[in-house]
Coordinates of C-alpha atoms and ligand atoms in Angstrom, one line a residue:
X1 CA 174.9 240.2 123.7
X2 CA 174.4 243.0 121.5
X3 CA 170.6 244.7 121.4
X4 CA 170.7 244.0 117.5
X5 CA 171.9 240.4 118.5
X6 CA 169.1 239.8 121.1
X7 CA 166.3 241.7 118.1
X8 CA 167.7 239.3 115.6
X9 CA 167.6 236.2 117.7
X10 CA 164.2 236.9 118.6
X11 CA 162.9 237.3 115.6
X12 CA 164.5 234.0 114.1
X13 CA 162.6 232.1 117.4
X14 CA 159.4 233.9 115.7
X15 CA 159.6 232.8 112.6
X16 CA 160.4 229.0 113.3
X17 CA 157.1 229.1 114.6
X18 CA 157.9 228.0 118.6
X19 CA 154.8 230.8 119.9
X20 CA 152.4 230.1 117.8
X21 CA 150.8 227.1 118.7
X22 CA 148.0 227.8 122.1
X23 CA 150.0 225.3 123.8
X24 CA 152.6 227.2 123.3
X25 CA 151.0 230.1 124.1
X26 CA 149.5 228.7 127.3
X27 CA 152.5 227.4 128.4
X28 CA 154.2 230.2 128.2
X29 CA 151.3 232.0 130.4
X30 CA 151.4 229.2 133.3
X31 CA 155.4 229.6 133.8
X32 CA 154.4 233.8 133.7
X33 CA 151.8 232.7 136.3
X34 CA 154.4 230.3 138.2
X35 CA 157.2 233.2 138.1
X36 CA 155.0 235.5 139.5
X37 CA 153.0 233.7 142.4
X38 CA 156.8 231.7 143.2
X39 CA 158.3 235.1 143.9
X40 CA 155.3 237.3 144.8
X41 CA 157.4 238.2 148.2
X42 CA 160.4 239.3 146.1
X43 CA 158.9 241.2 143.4
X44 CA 156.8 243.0 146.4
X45 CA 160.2 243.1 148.6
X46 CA 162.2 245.0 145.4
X47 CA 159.2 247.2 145.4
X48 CA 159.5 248.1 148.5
X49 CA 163.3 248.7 148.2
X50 CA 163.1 251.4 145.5
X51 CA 160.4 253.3 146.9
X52 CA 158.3 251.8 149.8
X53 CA 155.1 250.5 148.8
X54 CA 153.8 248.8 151.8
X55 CA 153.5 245.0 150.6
X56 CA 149.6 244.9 150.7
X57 CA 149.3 247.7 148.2
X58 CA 152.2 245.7 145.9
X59 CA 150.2 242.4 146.6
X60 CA 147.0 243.9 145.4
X61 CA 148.0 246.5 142.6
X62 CA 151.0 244.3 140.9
X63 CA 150.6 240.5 142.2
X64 CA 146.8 240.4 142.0
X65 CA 146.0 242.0 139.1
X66 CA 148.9 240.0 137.3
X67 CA 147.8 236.7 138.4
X68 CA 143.9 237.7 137.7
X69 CA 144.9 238.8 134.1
X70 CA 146.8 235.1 133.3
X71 CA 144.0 233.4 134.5
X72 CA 141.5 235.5 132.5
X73 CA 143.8 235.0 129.4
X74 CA 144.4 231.0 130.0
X75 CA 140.3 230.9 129.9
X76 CA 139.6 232.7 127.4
X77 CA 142.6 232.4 124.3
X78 CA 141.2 229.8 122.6
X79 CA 137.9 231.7 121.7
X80 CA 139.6 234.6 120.9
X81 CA 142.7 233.0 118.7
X82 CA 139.7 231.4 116.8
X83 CA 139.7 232.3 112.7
X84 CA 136.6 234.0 112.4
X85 CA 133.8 233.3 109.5
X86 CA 132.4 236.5 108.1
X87 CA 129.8 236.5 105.7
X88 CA 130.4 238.9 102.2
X89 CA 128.5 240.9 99.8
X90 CA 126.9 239.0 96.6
X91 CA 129.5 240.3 94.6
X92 CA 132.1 237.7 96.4
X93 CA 129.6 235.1 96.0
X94 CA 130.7 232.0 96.1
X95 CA 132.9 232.2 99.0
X96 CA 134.1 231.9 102.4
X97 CA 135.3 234.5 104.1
X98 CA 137.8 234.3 107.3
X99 CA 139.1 236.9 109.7
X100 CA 142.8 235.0 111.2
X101 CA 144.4 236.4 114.3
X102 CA 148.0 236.4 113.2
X103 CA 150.2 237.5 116.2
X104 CA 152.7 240.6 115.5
X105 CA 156.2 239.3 115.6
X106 CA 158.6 240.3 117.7
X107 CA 157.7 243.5 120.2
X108 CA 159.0 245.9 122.0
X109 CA 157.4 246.5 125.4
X110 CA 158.6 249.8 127.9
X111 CA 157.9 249.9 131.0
X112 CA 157.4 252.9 133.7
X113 CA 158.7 252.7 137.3
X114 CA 155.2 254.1 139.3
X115 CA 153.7 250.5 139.1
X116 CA 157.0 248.3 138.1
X117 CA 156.2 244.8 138.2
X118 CA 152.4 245.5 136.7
X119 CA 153.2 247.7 134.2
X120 CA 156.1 245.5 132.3
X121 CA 153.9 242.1 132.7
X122 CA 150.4 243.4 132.1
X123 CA 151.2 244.2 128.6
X124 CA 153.5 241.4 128.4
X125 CA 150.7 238.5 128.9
X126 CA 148.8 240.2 126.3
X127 CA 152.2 239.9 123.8
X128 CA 152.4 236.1 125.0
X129 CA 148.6 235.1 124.6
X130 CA 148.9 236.9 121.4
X131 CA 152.1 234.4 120.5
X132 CA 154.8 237.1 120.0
X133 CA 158.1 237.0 121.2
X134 CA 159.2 239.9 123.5
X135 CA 162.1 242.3 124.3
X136 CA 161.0 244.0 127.9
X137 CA 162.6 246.9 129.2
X138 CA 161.7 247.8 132.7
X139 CA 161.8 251.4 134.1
X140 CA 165.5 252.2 135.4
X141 CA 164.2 254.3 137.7
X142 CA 163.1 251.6 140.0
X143 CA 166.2 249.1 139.6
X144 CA 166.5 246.9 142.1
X145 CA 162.6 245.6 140.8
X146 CA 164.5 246.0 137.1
X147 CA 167.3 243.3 138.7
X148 CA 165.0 241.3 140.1
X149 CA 162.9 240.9 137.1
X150 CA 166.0 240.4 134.6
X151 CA 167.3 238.0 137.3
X152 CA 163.6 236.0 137.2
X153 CA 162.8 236.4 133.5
X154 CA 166.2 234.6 132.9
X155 CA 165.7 231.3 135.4
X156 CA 162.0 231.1 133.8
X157 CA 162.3 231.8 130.0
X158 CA 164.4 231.2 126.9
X159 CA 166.1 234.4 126.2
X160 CA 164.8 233.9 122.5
X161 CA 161.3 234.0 123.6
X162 CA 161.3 236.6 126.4
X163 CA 164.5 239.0 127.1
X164 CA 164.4 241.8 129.9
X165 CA 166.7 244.3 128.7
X166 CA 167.4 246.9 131.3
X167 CA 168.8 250.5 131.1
X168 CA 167.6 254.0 130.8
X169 CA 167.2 256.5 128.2
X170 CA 170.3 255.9 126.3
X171 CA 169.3 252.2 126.3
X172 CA 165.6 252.8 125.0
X173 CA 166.8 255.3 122.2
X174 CA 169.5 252.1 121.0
X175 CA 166.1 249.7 121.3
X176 CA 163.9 252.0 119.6
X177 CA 166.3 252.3 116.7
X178 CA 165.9 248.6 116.0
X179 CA 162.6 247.4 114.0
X180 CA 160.2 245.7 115.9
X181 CA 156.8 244.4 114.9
X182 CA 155.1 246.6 117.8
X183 CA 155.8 248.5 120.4
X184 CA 153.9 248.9 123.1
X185 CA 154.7 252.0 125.5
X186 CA 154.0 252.9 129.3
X187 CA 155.3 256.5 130.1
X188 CA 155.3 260.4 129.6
X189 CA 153.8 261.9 127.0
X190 CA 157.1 263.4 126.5
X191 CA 158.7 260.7 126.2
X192 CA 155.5 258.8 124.3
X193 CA 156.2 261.7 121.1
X194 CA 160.0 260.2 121.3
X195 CA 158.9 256.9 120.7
X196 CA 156.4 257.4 118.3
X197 CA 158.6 259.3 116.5
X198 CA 161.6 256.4 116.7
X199 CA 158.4 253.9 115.6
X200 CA 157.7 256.3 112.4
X201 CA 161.1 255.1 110.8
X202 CA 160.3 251.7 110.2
X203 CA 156.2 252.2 110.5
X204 CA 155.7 250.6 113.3
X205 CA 153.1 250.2 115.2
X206 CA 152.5 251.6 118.6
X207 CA 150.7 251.3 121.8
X208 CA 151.2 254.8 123.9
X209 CA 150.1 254.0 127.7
X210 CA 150.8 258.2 129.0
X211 CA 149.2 260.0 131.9
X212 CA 147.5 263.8 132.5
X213 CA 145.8 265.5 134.6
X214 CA 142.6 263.6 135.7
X215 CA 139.8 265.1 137.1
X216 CA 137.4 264.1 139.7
X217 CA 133.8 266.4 139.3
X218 CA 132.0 266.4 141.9
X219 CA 128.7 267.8 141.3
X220 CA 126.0 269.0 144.2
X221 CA 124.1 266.1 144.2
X222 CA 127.2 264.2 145.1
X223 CA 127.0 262.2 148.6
X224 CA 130.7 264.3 149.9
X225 CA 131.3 261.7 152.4
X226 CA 131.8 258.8 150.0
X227 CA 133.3 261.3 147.2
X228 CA 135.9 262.1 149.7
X229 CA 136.6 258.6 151.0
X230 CA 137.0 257.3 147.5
X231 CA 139.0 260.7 145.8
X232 CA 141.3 259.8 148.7
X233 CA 141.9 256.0 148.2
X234 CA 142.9 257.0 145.0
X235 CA 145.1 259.9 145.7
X236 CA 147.2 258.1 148.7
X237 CA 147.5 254.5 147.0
X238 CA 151.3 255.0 145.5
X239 CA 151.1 258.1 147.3
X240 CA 149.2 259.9 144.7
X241 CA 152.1 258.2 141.5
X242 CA 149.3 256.8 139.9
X243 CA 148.8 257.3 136.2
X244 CA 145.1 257.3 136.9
X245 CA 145.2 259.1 139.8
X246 CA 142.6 261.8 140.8
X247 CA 144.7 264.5 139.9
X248 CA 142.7 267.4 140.9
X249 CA 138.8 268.2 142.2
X250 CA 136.5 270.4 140.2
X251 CA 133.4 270.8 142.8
X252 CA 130.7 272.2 143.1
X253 CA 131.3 275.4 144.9
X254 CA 128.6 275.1 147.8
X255 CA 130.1 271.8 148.9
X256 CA 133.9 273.3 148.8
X257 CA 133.8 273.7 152.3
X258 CA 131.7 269.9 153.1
X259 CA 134.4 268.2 150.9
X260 CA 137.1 269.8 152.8
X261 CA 135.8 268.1 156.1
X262 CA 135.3 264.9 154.9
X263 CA 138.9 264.6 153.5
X264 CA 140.2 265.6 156.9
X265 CA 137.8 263.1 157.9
X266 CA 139.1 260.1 155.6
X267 CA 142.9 260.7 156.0
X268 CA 142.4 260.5 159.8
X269 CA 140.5 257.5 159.9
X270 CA 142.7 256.2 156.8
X271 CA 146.3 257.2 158.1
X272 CA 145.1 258.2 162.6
X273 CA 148.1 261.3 161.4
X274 CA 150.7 258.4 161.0
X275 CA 152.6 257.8 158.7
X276 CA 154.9 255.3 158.0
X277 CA 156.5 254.6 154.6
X278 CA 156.6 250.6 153.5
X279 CA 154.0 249.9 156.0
X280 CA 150.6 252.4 155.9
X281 CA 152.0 254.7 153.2
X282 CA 154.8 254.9 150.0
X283 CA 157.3 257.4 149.2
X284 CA 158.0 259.6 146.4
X285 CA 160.4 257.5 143.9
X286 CA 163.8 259.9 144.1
X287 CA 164.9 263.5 145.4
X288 CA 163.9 265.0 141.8
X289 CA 160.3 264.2 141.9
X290 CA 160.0 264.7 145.9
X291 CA 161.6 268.6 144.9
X292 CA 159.3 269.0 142.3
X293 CA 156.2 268.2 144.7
X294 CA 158.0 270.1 147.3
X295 CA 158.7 273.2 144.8
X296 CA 154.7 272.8 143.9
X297 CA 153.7 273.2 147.9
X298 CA 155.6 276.2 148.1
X299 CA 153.7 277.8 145.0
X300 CA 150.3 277.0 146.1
X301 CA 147.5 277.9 148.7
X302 CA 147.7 275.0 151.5
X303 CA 144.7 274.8 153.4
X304 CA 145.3 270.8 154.8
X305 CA 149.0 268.8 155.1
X306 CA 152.1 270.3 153.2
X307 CA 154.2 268.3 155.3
X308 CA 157.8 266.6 154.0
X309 CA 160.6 264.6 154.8
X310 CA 163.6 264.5 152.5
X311 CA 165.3 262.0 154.2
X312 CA 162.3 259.5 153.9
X313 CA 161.2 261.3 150.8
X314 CA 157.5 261.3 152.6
X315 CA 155.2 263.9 151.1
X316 CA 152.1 264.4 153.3
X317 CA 148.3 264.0 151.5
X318 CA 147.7 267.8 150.9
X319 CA 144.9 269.9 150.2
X320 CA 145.7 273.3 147.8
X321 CA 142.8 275.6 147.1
X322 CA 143.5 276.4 143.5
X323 CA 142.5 278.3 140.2
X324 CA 143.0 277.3 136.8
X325 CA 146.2 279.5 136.2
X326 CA 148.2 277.9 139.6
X327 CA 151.6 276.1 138.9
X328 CA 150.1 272.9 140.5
X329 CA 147.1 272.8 137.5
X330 CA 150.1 273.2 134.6
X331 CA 151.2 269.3 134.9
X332 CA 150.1 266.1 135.8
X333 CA 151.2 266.5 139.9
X334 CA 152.0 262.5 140.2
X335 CA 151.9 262.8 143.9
X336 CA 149.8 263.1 147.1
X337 CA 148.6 266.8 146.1
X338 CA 144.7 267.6 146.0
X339 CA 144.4 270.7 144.3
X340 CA 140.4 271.7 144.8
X341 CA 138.9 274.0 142.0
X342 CA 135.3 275.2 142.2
X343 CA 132.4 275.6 139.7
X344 CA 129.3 277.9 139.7
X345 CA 127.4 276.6 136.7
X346 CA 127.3 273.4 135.5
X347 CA 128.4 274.6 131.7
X348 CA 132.1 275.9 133.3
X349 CA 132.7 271.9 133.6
X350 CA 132.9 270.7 129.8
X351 CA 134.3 274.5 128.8
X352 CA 137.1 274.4 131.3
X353 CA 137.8 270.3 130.8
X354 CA 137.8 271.6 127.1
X355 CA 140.4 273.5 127.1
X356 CA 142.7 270.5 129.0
X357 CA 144.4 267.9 127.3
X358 CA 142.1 264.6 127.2
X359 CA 143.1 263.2 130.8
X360 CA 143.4 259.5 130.9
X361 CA 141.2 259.6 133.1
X362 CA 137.8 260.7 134.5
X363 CA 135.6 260.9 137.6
X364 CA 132.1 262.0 137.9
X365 CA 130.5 262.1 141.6
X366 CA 126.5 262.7 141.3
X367 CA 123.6 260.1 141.2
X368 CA 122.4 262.2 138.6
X369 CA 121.8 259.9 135.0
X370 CA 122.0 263.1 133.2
X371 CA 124.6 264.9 135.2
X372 CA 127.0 261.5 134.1
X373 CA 125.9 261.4 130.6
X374 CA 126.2 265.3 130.0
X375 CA 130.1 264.6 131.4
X376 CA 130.5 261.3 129.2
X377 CA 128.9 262.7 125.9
X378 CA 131.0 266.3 126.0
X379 CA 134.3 265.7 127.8
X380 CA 136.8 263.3 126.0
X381 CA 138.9 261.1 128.1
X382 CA 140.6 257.4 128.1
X383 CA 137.9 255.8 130.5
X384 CA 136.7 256.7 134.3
X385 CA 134.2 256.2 137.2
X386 CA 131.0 257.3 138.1
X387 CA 131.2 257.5 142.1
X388 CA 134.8 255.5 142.3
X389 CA 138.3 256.3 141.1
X390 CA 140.5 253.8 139.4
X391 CA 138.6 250.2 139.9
X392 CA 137.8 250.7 136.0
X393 CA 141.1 249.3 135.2
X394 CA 140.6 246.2 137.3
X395 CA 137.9 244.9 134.9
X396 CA 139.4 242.9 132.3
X397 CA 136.5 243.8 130.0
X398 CA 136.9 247.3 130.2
X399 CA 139.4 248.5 127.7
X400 CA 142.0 250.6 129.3
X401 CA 143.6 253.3 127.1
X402 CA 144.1 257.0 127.0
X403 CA 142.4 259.4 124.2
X404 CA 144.9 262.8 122.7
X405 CA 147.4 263.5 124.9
X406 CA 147.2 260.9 127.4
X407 CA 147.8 258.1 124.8
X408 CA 146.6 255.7 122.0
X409 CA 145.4 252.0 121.7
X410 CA 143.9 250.4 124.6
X411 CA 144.9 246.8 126.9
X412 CA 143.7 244.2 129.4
X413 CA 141.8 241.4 128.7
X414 CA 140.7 240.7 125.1
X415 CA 142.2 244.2 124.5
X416 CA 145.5 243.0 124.7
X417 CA 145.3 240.4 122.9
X418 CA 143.8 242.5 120.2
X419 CA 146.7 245.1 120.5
X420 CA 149.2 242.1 120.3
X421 CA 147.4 240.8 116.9
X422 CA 147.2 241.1 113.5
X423 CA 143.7 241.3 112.1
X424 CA 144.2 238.9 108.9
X425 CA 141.7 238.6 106.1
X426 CA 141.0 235.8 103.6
X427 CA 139.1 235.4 101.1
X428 CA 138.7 231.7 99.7
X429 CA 136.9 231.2 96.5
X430 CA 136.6 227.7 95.0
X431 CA 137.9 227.3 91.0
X432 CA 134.2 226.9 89.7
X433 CA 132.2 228.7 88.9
X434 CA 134.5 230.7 86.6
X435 CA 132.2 232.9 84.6
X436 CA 133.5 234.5 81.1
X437 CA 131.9 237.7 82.5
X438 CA 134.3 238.4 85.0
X439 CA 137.1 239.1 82.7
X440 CA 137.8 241.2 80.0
X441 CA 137.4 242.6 77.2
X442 CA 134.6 244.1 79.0
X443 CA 131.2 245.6 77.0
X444 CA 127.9 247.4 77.8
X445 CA 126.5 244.1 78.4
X446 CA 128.9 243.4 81.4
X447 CA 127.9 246.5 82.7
X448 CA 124.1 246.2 82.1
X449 CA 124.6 242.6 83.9
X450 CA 126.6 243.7 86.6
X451 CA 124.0 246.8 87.3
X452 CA 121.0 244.3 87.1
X453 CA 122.4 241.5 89.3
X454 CA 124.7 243.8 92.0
X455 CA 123.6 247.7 92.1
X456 CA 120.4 248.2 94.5
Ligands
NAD501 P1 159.0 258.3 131.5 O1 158.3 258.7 130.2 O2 160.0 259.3 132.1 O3 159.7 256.9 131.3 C1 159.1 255.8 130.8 C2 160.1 255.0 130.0 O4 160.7 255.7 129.0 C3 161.3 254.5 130.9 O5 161.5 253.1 130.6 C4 162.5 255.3 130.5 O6 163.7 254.5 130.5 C5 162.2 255.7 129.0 N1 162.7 257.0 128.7 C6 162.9 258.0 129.5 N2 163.4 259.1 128.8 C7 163.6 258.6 127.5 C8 164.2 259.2 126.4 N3 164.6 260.5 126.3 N4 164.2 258.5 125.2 C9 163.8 257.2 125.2 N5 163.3 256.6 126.3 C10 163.2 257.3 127.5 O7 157.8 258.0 132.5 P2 157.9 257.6 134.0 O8 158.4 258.7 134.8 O9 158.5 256.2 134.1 O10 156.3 257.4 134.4 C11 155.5 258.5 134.7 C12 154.6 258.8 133.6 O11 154.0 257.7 133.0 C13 153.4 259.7 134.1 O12 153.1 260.7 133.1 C14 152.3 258.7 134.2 O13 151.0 259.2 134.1 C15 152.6 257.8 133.0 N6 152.0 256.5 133.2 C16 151.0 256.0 132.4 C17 150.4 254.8 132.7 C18 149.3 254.3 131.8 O14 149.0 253.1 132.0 N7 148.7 255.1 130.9 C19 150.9 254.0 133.7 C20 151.9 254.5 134.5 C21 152.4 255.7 134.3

């Protein structure tokens, strides 16, 4: 079937109504939930095919989060479908006044390959429990989770309702051409301008879900044993292809050399120098972007790892003592490289972070109150940690979102939902009383009344 075919039959299915209803909607999230637990191995097993990912990390970053998500929606869509009451200023007096939560339509949502299962049906539960129906495309870069999906989506769902369209960047540019309700986009900034563009044509509105360059500060009050430990559990999970990933250090320079040691320390007692890919460790999704990190060793100061493997495309955690004009601090490094940067005064931290791109992500080390607020009040950036990396996404009440260049619009939990929806107001007046005053011809009377009875 043609992509206009598969738009236009979607958006007939929307318009006879069959989302709408909750029990729709809730239906539709237990077969999600049913899909997903039912195949959990095969979802993690594709996975592992394209690029390794040992199955716990799978389980806990795509199956988990996935099935925690439905169940947070499932308990909490009725309260937030509600029509909402507002009151209204005198001058609307009498009437009621009521805020509906209309869903979109039909939307568009894009997938990226670093997190394949999660980051096509994170979104997508949002787009259901908002009662939309939904054209998914799944990153081509990870295809045999893209089969597997299209191959699952089609036993479970009406292809009215739900359609998994797969395909690369000629496919996407064909899709994006079409007009959708929303569109909802996990990616590149690159690639984010295209699709905003595309969206512009028909004035659509989007969701942009990009990456950056993340920083992790860690200031002298930090504890560097625990910094280490947890800059390192989010630089290896994925092996460092994590949109939020801890992209680089910015430290404090008289605990350079204390931070150094405790990485060594972590990686041995998180890897004992062992490596193996699809069990302990994942590997870099294709030859280009295993190159790329390779091309990005060779540039830059290695004082810890470096090594490679092309055959198993295995990049080794590495430590690169770095400035701010290096090759490896030019673009988001989406792999295990830790470039470490170092501060003297505290004021080099929002100038330098200043002059970045807003990352989509932050991390502040420091038990200071005032060392955490100084970073949150003057550095812009989607959401972060104080003393973690990345569990900020894994609370359904955080919103998750980028801020510039890292993205737009925000998901999970109510978020999603909110993204999903149309904010639809009403105002509903009853036919008496229908004062004469209201309506022309109009004299300085009116306006003396109106003054008296509204102006303060
Ligand atoms: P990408 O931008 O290359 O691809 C994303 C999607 O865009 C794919 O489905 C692809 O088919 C499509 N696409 C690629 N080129 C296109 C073109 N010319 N025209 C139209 N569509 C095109 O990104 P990626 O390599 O899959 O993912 C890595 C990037 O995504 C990183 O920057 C990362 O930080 C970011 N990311 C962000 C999040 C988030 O939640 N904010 C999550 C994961 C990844």
């Amino acid at each position: 079937m043609s992509i206009e075919s598969i738009v236009s039959q979607q958006k007939a299915a929307f318009s006879d109504g069959r989302t709408r209803s909750i029990k729709a909607r809730k239906s539709m999230l237990k077969q999600l939930r049913m899909l997903i637990s039912t195949h959990e191995k095969d979802l993690c097993d594709a996975i592992k095919q394209d690029f390794g990912k040992p199955y716990i990390e799978s389980y806990v970053t795509e199956i988990y989060t996935l099935l925690d998500e439905i169940d947070y929606h499932l308990k909490n869509i009725y309260g937030w479908m509600k029509a909402e009451s507002v009151g209204g200023p005198i001058v609307t007096f009498p009437s009621k006044n009521v805020i509906y939560k209309q869903p979109k339509g039909t939307v568009l949502i894009i997938g990226a390959w670093n997190y394949p299962v999660h980051l096509s049906l994170m979104p997508l539960i949002g787009a259901i429990s908002a009662g939309n129906t939904v054209i998914l495309k799944p990153s081509e870069l990870a295809p045999v989770t893209s089969v597997k999906l299209k191959e699952l989506f089609e036993r479970y769902f009406k292809p009215d309702v739900i359609t998994i369209v797969e395909g690369g960047a000629d496919i996407t540019t064909e899709l994006l051409s079409q007009s959708f309700n929303h569109i909802f986009f996990t990616g590149s900034t690159r690639v984010g301008k295209i699709v905003m563009k595309a969206a512009s044509e028909n004035l659509t509105p989007v969701t942009l879900e990009l990456g950056g360059k993340s920083p992790a500060i860690v200031f002298d009050d930090a504890n560097i044993d625990v910094s280490a430990n947890r800059i390192w559990w989010g630089k290896t999970i994925n092996a460092g292809q994590t949109c939020v990933a801890p992209d680089f250090v910015l430290i404090h320079m008289s605990k350079k050399e204390a931070f150094i040691e405790a990485s060594t320390n972590a990686l041995s007692a998180f890897f004992k120098n062992d490596y193996h890919i699809g069990h302990n460790y994942t590997a870099i999704i294709n030859h280009d972007h295993f190159e790329r990190l390779r091309e990005l060793i060779s540039k830059s100061n290695v004082i810890y790892g470096g090594d490679s493997n092309r055959d198993t495309r295995f990049i080794e955690p590495t430590i690169v003592d770095a400035t701010w004009d290096d090759d490896i601090m030019q673009e988001e490094i989406f792999g295990p490289l830790l470039p470490i940067i170092t501060y003297d005064d505290e004021k080099e931290i929002s100038s330098q972070l200043n002059k970045l791109p807003s990352p989509l992500a932050l991390y502040m080390f420091t038990e200071s109150k005032e060392k955490q607020e100084f970073v949150i009040q003057h550095v812009p950036f989607g959401g972060g940690c104080v003393n973690d990396t990345i569990s900020h996404l894994s609370n359904p009440n955080l919103p998750f979102g980028g801020a510039g260049f890292s993205g737009m619009g925000a998901y999970h939990g109510k978020y999603s939902f909110d993204t999903f929806s149309r904010q639809q107001g009403v105002l509903k007046k009853p036919s008496w009383p229908d004062p004469d005053v209201r309506y022309p011809p109009y004299n300085d009377l009116t306006l003396s009344i109106f003054k008296r009875l509204f102006t303060k």
